[in-house]
């Protein structure tokens, strides 16, 4: 039996430029990996299935190297990861629903994506036409005196995505929150199988509306790595430019929205103006407010001229200037800080254990950013810092995002200054061998993983997309415990997890 | 803190930062009031969108578009709503919730399908998990195209709906 760490040995630059090796392991070795996950020596990047096998992407804490391992599941079972490593539970339940597998040893066998209304079961595995019983969903129990349950969703009061929250409270205090998601499940995994790389890119940009660029990039990178395509430098720099604009727009909008949920509406009015300003400039420069479909496997579809670069320079100057007094205002408004400081505290241990990405992890001491720690071009040539804090409350998450706004503005400036000349797209080989590739891109919520497998005819055999929110949603449930119910919108917004991104 | 309202008083309205859009938006508003002469309450159901359509619906509330200046208002309960906006391809997991929300609205009521997904399922059409457009579940009065439709298209679409509502077609 090999040392499991020997299999987790690919440094970041390597998987980004060529096909990703995958190691078939025995059940015993799979178990060793699970033990290491539980011990903290490895962190989980993702867990997914394809026909006949279950795969895990892992990262080694000490060295930052990564690896993908697979265990055979042709007998329809595999050793449960979630039983020892809770961060894997929902990924596992989703996979069981789609492929009809059974996770041996699992403590939570409830369906996740399958609500019993598809008219079939196991759409990606051996499909059966017998649907599960629709209403038979048991929420986790709470015991104690004077408990009261509140059910919220899937239709919410605001303009947000669908999901169900089941609160158990004692008086005002939340004793337990359990989310039930899957309402936005569109069957993306199935839609992506058997189509060519271009058609799939269109879908990848529509998995999660606020992260079109990050998803488009992660997907393109996985495809390019699998096929060994070398993307022109200018295209890569412009991708980063779009990624930073996307991050900027989201951070600006959300900082205001969080304050709005603490009844400080003026901040939202101000930051939503700045956000609108960014989106309009994206529209002018890239032809779409969310820059959908600009990134394609091989490069990008739209170049920027000197005028566009000038406009973006003006934009960053203006945003920087207008944002500073808002930050000062946030910091000086006691009634607002009274709501955000100390609310919804996420402990560093939990953030680490779940390998929570993005501002959620970084506000709780998890010093990880794929742009730096799984470095990719052009970030390896740019200067930026990764803000972290350890206090882990709503206030900390706001501050991380405030600091990231400054970093993004600086990055945009550096990209505009250093943008190389040249082509913006490379040809994709029309037909290739059966190959696999991995993409990992830092979106505004955290690291997005895409794993793609090509069949021998240039079509996608399987594409797996893992949103950062898989490792953040469960933490929101931990965070809200012992807070008052009225603080849920505030805590929730400070996480701003994706629904469609995890429901797929 | 006091600096902001003070500056607001002494400077021109913020909305003037974008005159080209505002001109149009203002015209829409006048037409709207002439047509309906009252306010309209809107309820949204995200029936499995990618969230792109929601982002643009949210943008209608920013000070540039300022939806409420036209008497258009998003309301929290379907019982207060005149118009149901539907986004997303209508996933099977959302079908019941969508139908129930519509049933909870008082008549007369209108339905607008927002975005290419709500039209016919968009790029998710044909999936086992998707019904394939709002019209498969409800009678749709108006389609607003786009992926996502931008805030101007959304405003124009709502105006179109009001025209039809007021002429009774
Ligand atoms: S129309 Fe486009 S933006 Fe709207 S939900 Fe569909 S994919 Fe997303």
XYZ file of C-alpha atoms and ligand atoms in Angstrom:
681
model
C 0.000 0.000 0.000
C 1.462 3.337 -1.016
C 1.757 6.353 1.217
C -1.322 8.388 0.436
C 0.704 11.593 0.409
C 2.753 10.261 -2.526
C -0.396 10.495 -4.619
C -1.044 14.099 -3.688
C 2.061 15.511 -5.297
C 1.197 17.774 -8.216
C 2.406 21.362 -7.753
C 0.136 24.156 -8.934
C 1.763 25.208 -12.209
C 1.842 21.634 -13.463
C -1.862 20.775 -13.491
C -2.652 24.089 -15.108
C -0.628 23.359 -18.223
C -1.229 19.679 -18.888
C -3.654 16.799 -18.288
C -4.274 15.904 -14.657
C -3.169 12.467 -13.567
C -5.653 10.458 -11.533
C -4.666 7.632 -9.218
C -6.855 4.589 -8.838
C -6.686 3.532 -5.237
C -7.889 0.561 -3.224
C -10.615 0.936 -0.631
C -7.957 0.756 2.058
C -6.021 3.621 0.506
C -9.236 5.609 0.050
C -9.814 5.102 3.757
C -6.328 6.421 4.519
C -7.164 9.586 2.626
C -10.373 9.949 4.631
C -8.395 9.541 7.851
C -6.032 12.289 6.737
C -8.959 14.545 5.885
C -10.374 14.014 9.348
C -6.937 14.610 10.885
C -6.392 17.779 8.886
C -3.320 16.671 6.926
C -5.313 16.917 3.711
C -8.054 19.294 2.712
C -10.943 18.433 0.443
C -11.069 20.245 -2.872
C -13.981 18.204 -4.162
C -15.762 14.868 -4.244
C -17.683 13.605 -7.262
C -18.641 10.523 -9.214
C -18.541 9.332 -12.761
C -19.761 6.008 -14.084
C -18.013 3.261 -12.173
C -15.832 5.411 -9.909
C -15.856 8.026 -7.188
C -13.195 10.715 -7.197
C -11.678 13.055 -4.665
C -9.507 16.085 -5.331
C -7.259 16.757 -2.358
C -4.736 19.321 -1.270
C -1.853 18.690 1.051
C -1.743 21.222 3.838
C 2.028 21.310 4.261
C 3.186 21.552 0.679
C 0.133 22.862 -1.132
C 0.416 20.058 -3.689
C -2.746 18.532 -5.025
C -3.911 15.208 -6.390
C -6.961 13.321 -7.614
C -7.712 9.797 -6.423
C -10.471 7.401 -7.491
C -12.041 4.382 -5.934
C -14.006 1.798 -7.853
C -17.778 2.000 -7.418
C -18.954 -0.551 -9.964
C -20.587 -2.518 -7.175
C -22.578 0.648 -6.393
C -20.900 1.348 -3.094
C -17.905 3.299 -1.881
C -16.603 4.084 1.610
C -18.335 7.221 2.888
C -16.131 10.279 3.237
C -18.781 12.334 4.992
C -19.014 10.010 7.969
C -15.592 11.131 9.140
C -15.317 14.451 7.344
C -18.603 16.383 7.571
C -17.566 18.859 4.845
C -18.073 16.038 2.344
C -21.578 15.079 3.429
C -23.666 17.117 1.026
C -21.403 16.482 -1.942
C -21.805 12.827 -1.142
C -25.578 13.009 -0.838
C -25.811 14.866 -4.147
C -23.667 12.271 -5.851
C -25.694 9.421 -4.409
C -28.864 11.027 -5.808
C -27.397 11.460 -9.273
C -25.599 8.138 -9.641
C -27.566 5.739 -7.468
C -24.602 4.784 -5.334
C -24.560 3.987 -1.686
C -21.999 5.553 0.630
C -21.174 2.759 3.023
C -21.079 3.881 6.615
C -22.805 7.207 5.879
C -24.759 8.622 8.792
C -27.037 10.806 6.686
C -28.758 8.869 3.941
C -31.396 11.494 3.114
C -31.601 12.587 -0.504
C -30.233 16.047 -1.273
C -30.907 17.156 -4.842
C -33.688 14.682 -5.506
C -36.951 16.041 -4.104
C -38.964 13.230 -5.599
C -40.454 15.144 -8.508
C -38.120 14.355 -11.404
C -40.217 11.388 -12.483
C -37.087 9.253 -12.338
C -34.182 8.392 -10.073
C -30.427 8.404 -10.527
C -30.348 10.389 -13.776
C -26.597 9.961 -14.229
C -26.376 6.315 -13.242
C -28.566 3.358 -13.974
C -31.730 5.405 -14.305
C -34.867 4.090 -12.712
C -38.312 5.485 -13.426
C -39.503 5.032 -9.866
C -39.367 8.455 -8.200
C -38.768 8.741 -4.452
C -41.575 9.828 -2.158
C -41.779 13.604 -2.558
C -42.792 14.773 0.884
C -40.742 12.362 2.903
C -37.974 14.678 4.116
C -37.089 14.591 7.792
C -35.276 17.574 9.219
C -32.732 16.932 11.914
C -34.362 16.862 15.341
C -33.917 19.317 18.200
C -34.862 18.503 21.748
C -35.572 20.845 24.615
C -38.201 22.977 26.256
C -40.439 25.472 24.442
C -38.949 24.933 21.026
C -40.593 26.564 18.074
C -40.047 25.893 14.388
C -40.078 28.451 11.594
C -40.035 27.344 7.970
C -38.784 29.822 5.381
C -38.663 29.347 1.624
C -38.146 28.173 -1.028
C -39.927 31.383 -2.135
C -38.373 34.278 -0.252
C -39.534 37.797 0.423
C -36.654 39.447 -1.397
C -35.191 39.138 -4.863
C -33.030 36.137 -4.121
C -32.562 32.519 -5.065
C -34.756 29.644 -3.866
C -33.912 27.556 -0.815
C -35.615 26.331 2.322
C -34.473 27.177 5.841
C -35.831 25.341 8.833
C -35.196 27.207 12.069
C -35.750 25.809 15.500
C -35.762 28.574 18.070
C -36.158 28.942 21.782
C -37.666 32.362 22.230
C -35.596 34.529 19.938
C -32.497 32.364 20.045
C -31.779 29.989 17.178
C -31.186 26.505 18.487
C -30.742 24.885 15.112
C -30.859 25.890 11.491
C -30.952 23.372 8.723
C -31.007 24.369 5.083
C -32.619 22.273 2.414
C -31.437 23.154 -1.056
C -31.657 21.655 -4.508
C -34.585 23.803 -5.679
C -32.497 25.307 -8.467
C -31.235 21.924 -9.669
C -31.249 22.012 -13.448
C -29.318 18.860 -14.231
C -26.188 20.654 -15.414
C -23.942 17.607 -14.967
C -26.121 15.596 -17.324
C -26.483 18.450 -19.820
C -22.718 18.764 -20.006
C -22.119 15.124 -20.835
C -21.685 14.247 -24.476
C -21.481 17.787 -25.849
C -18.449 19.533 -27.290
C -16.227 21.950 -25.394
C -17.853 25.085 -26.836
C -21.450 24.165 -25.994
C -20.361 23.237 -22.530
C -18.655 26.624 -22.057
C -22.005 28.298 -22.672
C -23.479 26.269 -19.815
C -20.507 26.849 -17.521
C -21.107 30.598 -17.792
C -24.694 30.017 -16.651
C -24.108 27.915 -13.596
C -23.866 30.825 -11.205
C -24.874 34.244 -12.497
C -22.677 36.399 -10.295
C -19.574 34.355 -11.115
C -19.872 33.920 -14.880
C -16.295 34.993 -15.450
C -14.789 32.832 -12.713
C -16.764 29.789 -13.868
C -15.992 30.466 -17.498
C -12.328 30.714 -16.679
C -12.190 27.637 -14.410
C -13.974 25.610 -17.069
C -11.788 26.916 -19.902
C -8.684 26.193 -17.871
C -9.751 22.599 -17.247
C -10.396 22.094 -20.964
C -7.158 23.764 -22.009
C -5.147 21.702 -19.524
C -6.778 18.488 -20.701
C -6.151 19.239 -24.364
C -2.743 20.831 -23.821
C -3.739 24.129 -25.414
C -1.448 27.072 -24.840
C -3.497 30.215 -24.335
C -1.998 33.517 -25.574
C -0.735 35.782 -22.792
C -3.003 38.676 -23.725
C -6.081 36.479 -23.346
C -4.961 35.356 -19.896
C -4.362 38.915 -18.750
C -7.732 40.040 -20.031
C -9.364 37.101 -18.257
C -7.806 38.315 -15.026
C -9.024 41.826 -15.773
C -12.573 40.526 -16.108
C -12.218 38.363 -12.995
C -11.167 41.390 -10.943
C -13.988 43.513 -12.344
C -16.406 40.752 -11.406
C -14.958 40.539 -7.900
C -15.129 44.310 -7.574
C -18.776 44.531 -8.668
C -19.827 41.732 -6.311
C -17.935 43.050 -3.310
C -19.293 46.557 -3.822
C -22.873 45.377 -4.122
C -22.656 42.972 -1.184
C -20.939 45.339 1.255
C -23.895 47.678 0.831
C -26.415 44.853 0.954
C -25.045 43.531 4.250
C -25.313 47.012 5.779
C -28.825 47.247 4.368
C -29.735 44.090 6.282
C -28.565 45.915 9.395
C -31.079 48.662 8.533
C -28.432 51.011 7.130
C -29.927 51.501 3.690
C -27.834 54.435 2.672
C -24.745 52.267 2.275
C -26.561 50.076 -0.227
C -27.745 53.121 -2.156
C -24.146 54.321 -2.420
C -22.401 51.052 -3.167
C -25.077 49.965 -5.640
C -24.283 53.112 -7.614
C -20.623 52.141 -7.714
C -21.565 48.605 -8.691
C -23.773 49.912 -11.488
C -20.891 52.069 -12.678
C -18.648 48.976 -12.897
C -21.281 46.892 -14.690
C -21.871 49.598 -17.294
C -18.176 49.842 -17.967
C -18.036 46.058 -18.358
C -20.870 46.369 -20.846
C -19.074 49.067 -22.813
C -15.708 47.317 -22.818
C -16.679 43.651 -23.030
C -20.158 43.845 -24.546
C -22.019 42.354 -21.586
C -22.652 43.608 -18.059
C -21.585 40.288 -16.554
C -19.071 39.549 -19.313
C -20.818 36.263 -20.058
C -19.373 34.174 -22.884
C -16.296 36.352 -23.395
C -14.100 33.561 -22.044
C -14.062 30.486 -24.275
C -11.768 27.474 -24.243
C -8.614 28.619 -26.016
C -8.848 32.294 -25.150
C -11.382 35.090 -25.252
C -13.741 36.418 -27.909
C -13.277 40.134 -27.468
C -10.206 42.342 -27.418
C -9.937 45.752 -25.790
C -8.721 48.844 -27.624
C -6.836 51.806 -26.154
C -10.059 53.674 -25.457
C -11.435 50.811 -23.372
C -8.225 50.635 -21.365
C -8.441 54.365 -20.735
C -12.050 54.067 -19.581
C -11.192 51.306 -17.163
C -8.354 53.373 -15.739
C -10.771 56.238 -15.124
C -13.205 53.798 -13.550
C -10.736 52.450 -10.991
C -9.745 55.991 -10.023
C -13.350 57.003 -9.513
C -14.309 53.908 -7.561
C -11.304 54.249 -5.287
C -12.163 57.845 -4.572
C -15.856 57.270 -3.950
C -15.350 54.129 -1.873
C -12.950 55.564 0.715
C -15.495 57.849 2.448
C -17.981 54.949 2.559
C -15.450 52.798 4.358
C -14.818 55.637 6.790
C -18.556 55.942 7.304
C -18.908 52.234 8.021
C -16.104 52.395 10.525
C -17.593 55.419 12.288
C -21.228 54.361 12.562
C -21.653 52.868 16.002
C -25.233 51.692 15.472
C -24.150 49.692 12.425
C -21.088 48.208 14.090
C -23.291 47.273 16.995
C -25.053 44.850 14.641
C -22.043 43.524 12.725
C -19.427 43.128 15.466
C -19.800 39.859 17.311
C -22.664 38.591 15.128
C -22.387 35.237 13.391
C -18.927 34.198 14.543
C -17.244 31.414 12.567
C -14.402 29.787 14.472
C -11.018 29.358 12.750
C -11.137 25.624 13.537
C -14.361 25.113 11.584
C -13.190 27.266 8.687
C -10.009 25.212 8.501
C -11.766 21.892 8.873
C -14.200 22.655 6.052
C -11.472 24.272 3.938
C -13.862 27.199 3.546
C -12.695 29.422 0.727
C -13.018 33.094 -0.023
C -13.833 35.836 2.442
C -15.680 33.365 4.688
C -12.469 31.405 5.295
C -10.163 34.404 5.298
C -12.235 36.264 7.895
C -11.736 33.243 10.156
C -8.017 32.851 9.784
C -7.832 30.501 6.791
C -5.048 32.129 4.845
C -5.781 30.689 1.424
C -6.311 32.267 -1.967
C -6.016 30.194 -5.136
C -4.518 33.176 -6.927
C -1.522 32.983 -4.620
C -1.489 29.452 -3.207
C -2.300 27.547 -6.386
C -0.754 30.319 -8.429
C -1.749 30.890 -12.024
C -0.944 33.431 -14.679
C -1.059 36.362 -14.664
C -1.286 36.567 -10.864
C 2.180 35.069 -10.527
C 3.456 38.274 -12.151
C 1.267 40.712 -10.218
C 1.569 42.142 -6.748
C -1.264 41.723 -4.295
C -1.817 40.716 -0.720
C -4.404 38.368 0.750
C -6.161 40.000 3.712
C -6.987 37.724 6.624
C -8.470 38.160 10.090
C -9.313 35.828 12.911
C -12.400 37.355 14.499
C -14.766 35.622 12.037
C -17.868 37.745 12.630
C -20.028 39.687 10.174
C -17.765 42.695 10.659
C -14.665 40.645 9.805
C -16.241 39.367 6.599
C -17.125 42.929 5.629
C -13.578 44.103 6.265
C -12.030 41.311 4.241
C -14.214 42.389 1.329
C -13.363 46.054 1.850
C -9.670 45.154 1.751
C -10.213 42.990 -1.311
C -11.814 45.905 -3.137
C -8.532 47.789 -2.719
C -6.568 44.755 -3.926
C -8.765 44.337 -6.983
C -8.451 48.012 -7.870
C -4.687 47.733 -7.636
C -4.673 44.520 -9.697
C -6.807 46.111 -12.393
C -4.323 48.988 -12.560
C -1.388 46.597 -12.849
C -3.119 44.583 -15.570
C -3.919 47.712 -17.571
C -0.267 48.783 -17.277
C 1.289 45.464 -18.134
C -1.170 44.037 -20.670
C 0.887 42.152 -23.268
C 0.197 42.482 -26.987
C -0.699 39.608 -29.257
C -3.425 37.172 -30.168
C -6.428 36.560 -27.920
C -7.271 32.969 -28.788
C -5.628 29.695 -29.742
C -7.176 26.932 -31.839
C -8.564 23.933 -30.008
C -7.555 20.563 -31.423
C -10.626 19.232 -33.218
C -10.325 15.737 -31.835
C -8.179 14.477 -29.025
C -7.414 11.498 -26.902
C -9.379 10.595 -23.794
C -7.908 13.065 -21.331
C -8.709 14.772 -18.062
C -8.026 18.288 -16.885
C -8.459 20.371 -13.766
C -9.264 24.054 -13.438
C -9.095 26.006 -10.177
C -9.891 29.706 -10.155
C -10.449 32.140 -7.317
C -13.928 33.589 -7.785
C -15.244 36.293 -5.484
C -16.718 33.653 -3.138
C -13.647 31.450 -3.129
C -12.006 28.765 -5.218
C -14.075 27.170 -7.971
C -13.004 23.740 -9.146
C -13.796 22.232 -12.522
C -12.789 18.742 -13.547
C -13.381 17.657 -17.097
C -12.924 14.351 -18.874
C -12.914 14.060 -22.646
C -13.843 10.942 -24.512
C -11.679 10.029 -27.481
C -13.884 11.950 -29.930
C -13.467 15.493 -28.660
C -16.622 15.383 -26.597
C -17.017 15.826 -22.875
C -17.588 12.551 -21.110
C -18.020 14.122 -17.681
C -17.694 17.620 -16.275
C -17.842 18.358 -12.574
C -18.121 21.899 -11.240
C -17.649 22.552 -7.531
C -18.809 25.854 -6.121
C -17.088 27.386 -3.062
C -20.443 27.430 -1.264
C -20.438 23.644 -0.754
C -18.001 24.288 2.092
C -19.707 27.466 3.323
C -23.434 26.662 3.564
C -22.984 24.139 6.394
C -20.880 26.686 8.295
C -23.674 29.235 8.112
C -25.774 26.742 10.058
C -23.072 26.514 12.711
C -22.646 30.278 12.841
C -26.282 31.181 13.382
C -26.653 28.922 16.397
C -27.193 30.988 19.573
C -27.744 34.183 17.572
C -31.172 35.787 17.509
C -33.405 34.829 14.607
C -33.599 38.476 13.517
C -29.858 38.430 12.821
C -30.174 35.625 10.288
C -30.581 37.876 7.232
C -27.473 39.774 8.294
C -25.381 36.643 8.876
C -26.728 35.037 5.726
C -25.894 38.034 3.595
C -22.413 38.202 5.085
C -21.867 34.662 3.741
C -23.813 35.206 0.522
C -23.613 31.574 -0.508
C -24.642 30.504 -3.989
C -27.789 28.451 -4.547
C -27.663 27.737 -8.252
C -23.904 27.147 -8.021
C -24.384 24.233 -5.623
C -27.739 22.985 -6.920
C -26.494 22.862 -10.516
C -22.148 60.863 8.409
C -23.593 64.370 8.082
C -21.355 65.066 5.105
C -23.360 62.747 2.861
C -26.823 64.351 3.115
C -25.227 67.789 3.061
C -23.382 66.994 -0.136
C -26.585 65.499 -1.477
C -28.433 68.739 -0.850
C -25.801 70.884 -2.461
C -25.117 68.768 -5.519
C -27.287 67.791 -8.434
C -29.324 64.582 -8.118
C -27.194 61.481 -8.305
C -29.278 60.123 -11.098
C -27.895 62.760 -13.424
C -24.676 60.830 -13.479
C -26.274 58.806 -16.269
C -28.379 61.158 -18.361
C -28.680 58.949 -21.410
C -30.446 56.241 -19.477
C -32.351 58.532 -17.215
C -33.998 60.329 -20.091
C -35.492 57.106 -21.280
C -36.366 55.955 -17.817
C -38.180 59.187 -17.120
C -40.230 58.878 -20.284
C -41.147 55.367 -19.295
C -42.306 56.634 -15.940
C -44.575 59.295 -17.421
C -46.106 56.848 -19.867
C -46.605 54.437 -17.048
C -48.473 56.861 -14.856
C -50.632 57.970 -17.766
C -51.523 54.405 -18.582
C -52.234 53.109 -15.162
C -52.342 56.043 -12.828
C -51.590 53.800 -9.932
C -48.887 51.671 -8.481
C -48.148 48.116 -9.324
C -46.952 45.482 -6.883
C -44.508 42.887 -8.181
C -43.615 39.519 -6.765
C -40.669 37.486 -7.987
C -40.291 33.738 -8.017
C -36.858 32.444 -8.905
C -37.793 29.143 -10.485
C -34.236 27.899 -10.743
C -32.398 30.737 -12.452
C -28.622 31.045 -12.425
C -29.106 34.208 -10.357
C -28.126 36.465 -13.263
C -31.710 37.612 -13.793
C -32.074 38.357 -10.068
C -28.997 40.547 -10.112
C -30.550 42.769 -12.748
C -33.913 42.830 -10.985
C -32.078 43.941 -7.867
C -30.354 46.648 -9.891
C -33.789 48.160 -10.629
C -33.756 49.269 -7.012
C -30.525 51.248 -7.233
C -30.734 55.052 -7.295
C -30.183 55.226 -11.049
C -33.197 53.175 -12.066
C -35.081 53.731 -8.807
C -37.994 51.512 -9.693
C -40.241 52.916 -6.996
C -40.302 56.367 -8.555
C -42.708 54.852 -11.103
C -44.948 53.277 -8.505
C -43.470 49.881 -9.245
C -42.639 48.011 -6.104
C -41.402 44.563 -5.198
C -43.558 43.157 -2.429
C -42.751 40.428 0.047
C -46.009 38.506 -0.170
C -47.806 37.170 -3.233
C -51.046 38.258 -1.557
C -50.051 41.851 -2.191
C -48.925 41.359 -5.766
C -50.418 42.282 -9.145
C -47.619 40.902 -11.257
C -45.664 37.687 -10.912
C -42.193 37.711 -12.405
C -40.765 34.297 -13.119
C -37.072 33.704 -13.747
C -35.244 30.493 -14.548
C -36.184 27.481 -16.659
C -38.686 26.323 -13.979
C -37.020 23.394 -12.348
C -39.198 20.464 -11.379
C -38.120 21.114 -7.791
C -39.656 24.620 -7.994
C -42.780 23.842 -9.991
C -45.093 23.394 -7.009
C -43.778 26.478 -5.213
C -44.286 28.543 -8.361
C -47.849 27.354 -8.823
C -48.696 27.961 -5.174
C -47.274 31.464 -5.272
C -49.428 32.268 -8.289
C -52.499 30.778 -6.635
C -51.919 32.969 -3.592
C -52.133 36.165 -5.663
C -55.435 38.036 -5.881
C -57.009 38.610 -9.324
C -56.561 40.415 -11.625
C -52.997 39.240 -11.996
C -50.377 39.076 -14.684
C -47.354 36.881 -15.283
C -44.107 37.983 -16.897
C -41.410 35.497 -17.860
C -38.063 37.186 -17.345
C -34.974 36.038 -19.227
C -34.293 33.472 -21.912
C -34.554 30.594 -19.456
C -38.088 31.476 -18.407
C -39.108 31.682 -22.075
C -38.449 28.070 -22.974
C -35.870 26.674 -20.598
C -32.989 28.310 -22.471
C -29.810 26.278 -22.383
C -31.309 24.017 -19.718
C -34.235 22.882 -21.875
C -34.558 19.144 -22.254
C -33.117 18.286 -18.860
C -34.868 15.710 -16.677
C -34.869 18.347 -13.913
C -36.472 21.169 -15.868
C -40.074 21.815 -16.889
C -38.910 24.185 -19.632
C -40.247 27.724 -19.287
C -42.889 29.543 -17.270
C -45.604 28.978 -19.892
C -45.524 25.249 -19.171
C -46.916 26.042 -15.724
C -48.765 29.371 -15.946
C -50.393 31.537 -18.605
C -47.681 34.063 -19.460
C -48.700 37.615 -20.438
C -45.282 38.918 -21.331
C -41.791 37.764 -22.153
C -38.752 39.882 -21.423
C -35.822 38.569 -23.441
C -32.167 38.601 -22.506
C -29.603 36.581 -20.630
C -30.082 38.354 -18.375
C -32.286 41.233 -19.596
C -30.574 44.429 -18.471
C -32.410 46.846 -16.185
C -33.576 48.999 -19.106
C -35.052 46.003 -20.881
C -36.767 45.034 -17.657
C -38.329 48.487 -17.280
C -39.411 48.525 -20.890
C -40.901 45.080 -20.484
C -42.906 46.079 -17.456
C -44.233 49.069 -19.374
C -45.332 46.761 -22.158
C -47.193 44.687 -19.656
C -48.941 47.751 -18.266
C -50.061 48.735 -21.745
C -51.692 45.388 -22.193
C -53.143 45.418 -18.714
C -54.729 48.824 -19.166
C -56.152 48.095 -22.620
C -57.467 44.788 -21.370
C -55.868 42.661 -24.080
S -31.747 33.898 -18.696
Fe -29.519 33.864 -18.458
S -29.176 35.145 -16.676
Fe -31.327 34.595 -16.620
S -31.426 32.740 -15.391
Fe -31.201 32.083 -17.514
S -29.015 31.791 -17.796
Fe -29.273 33.036 -15.960
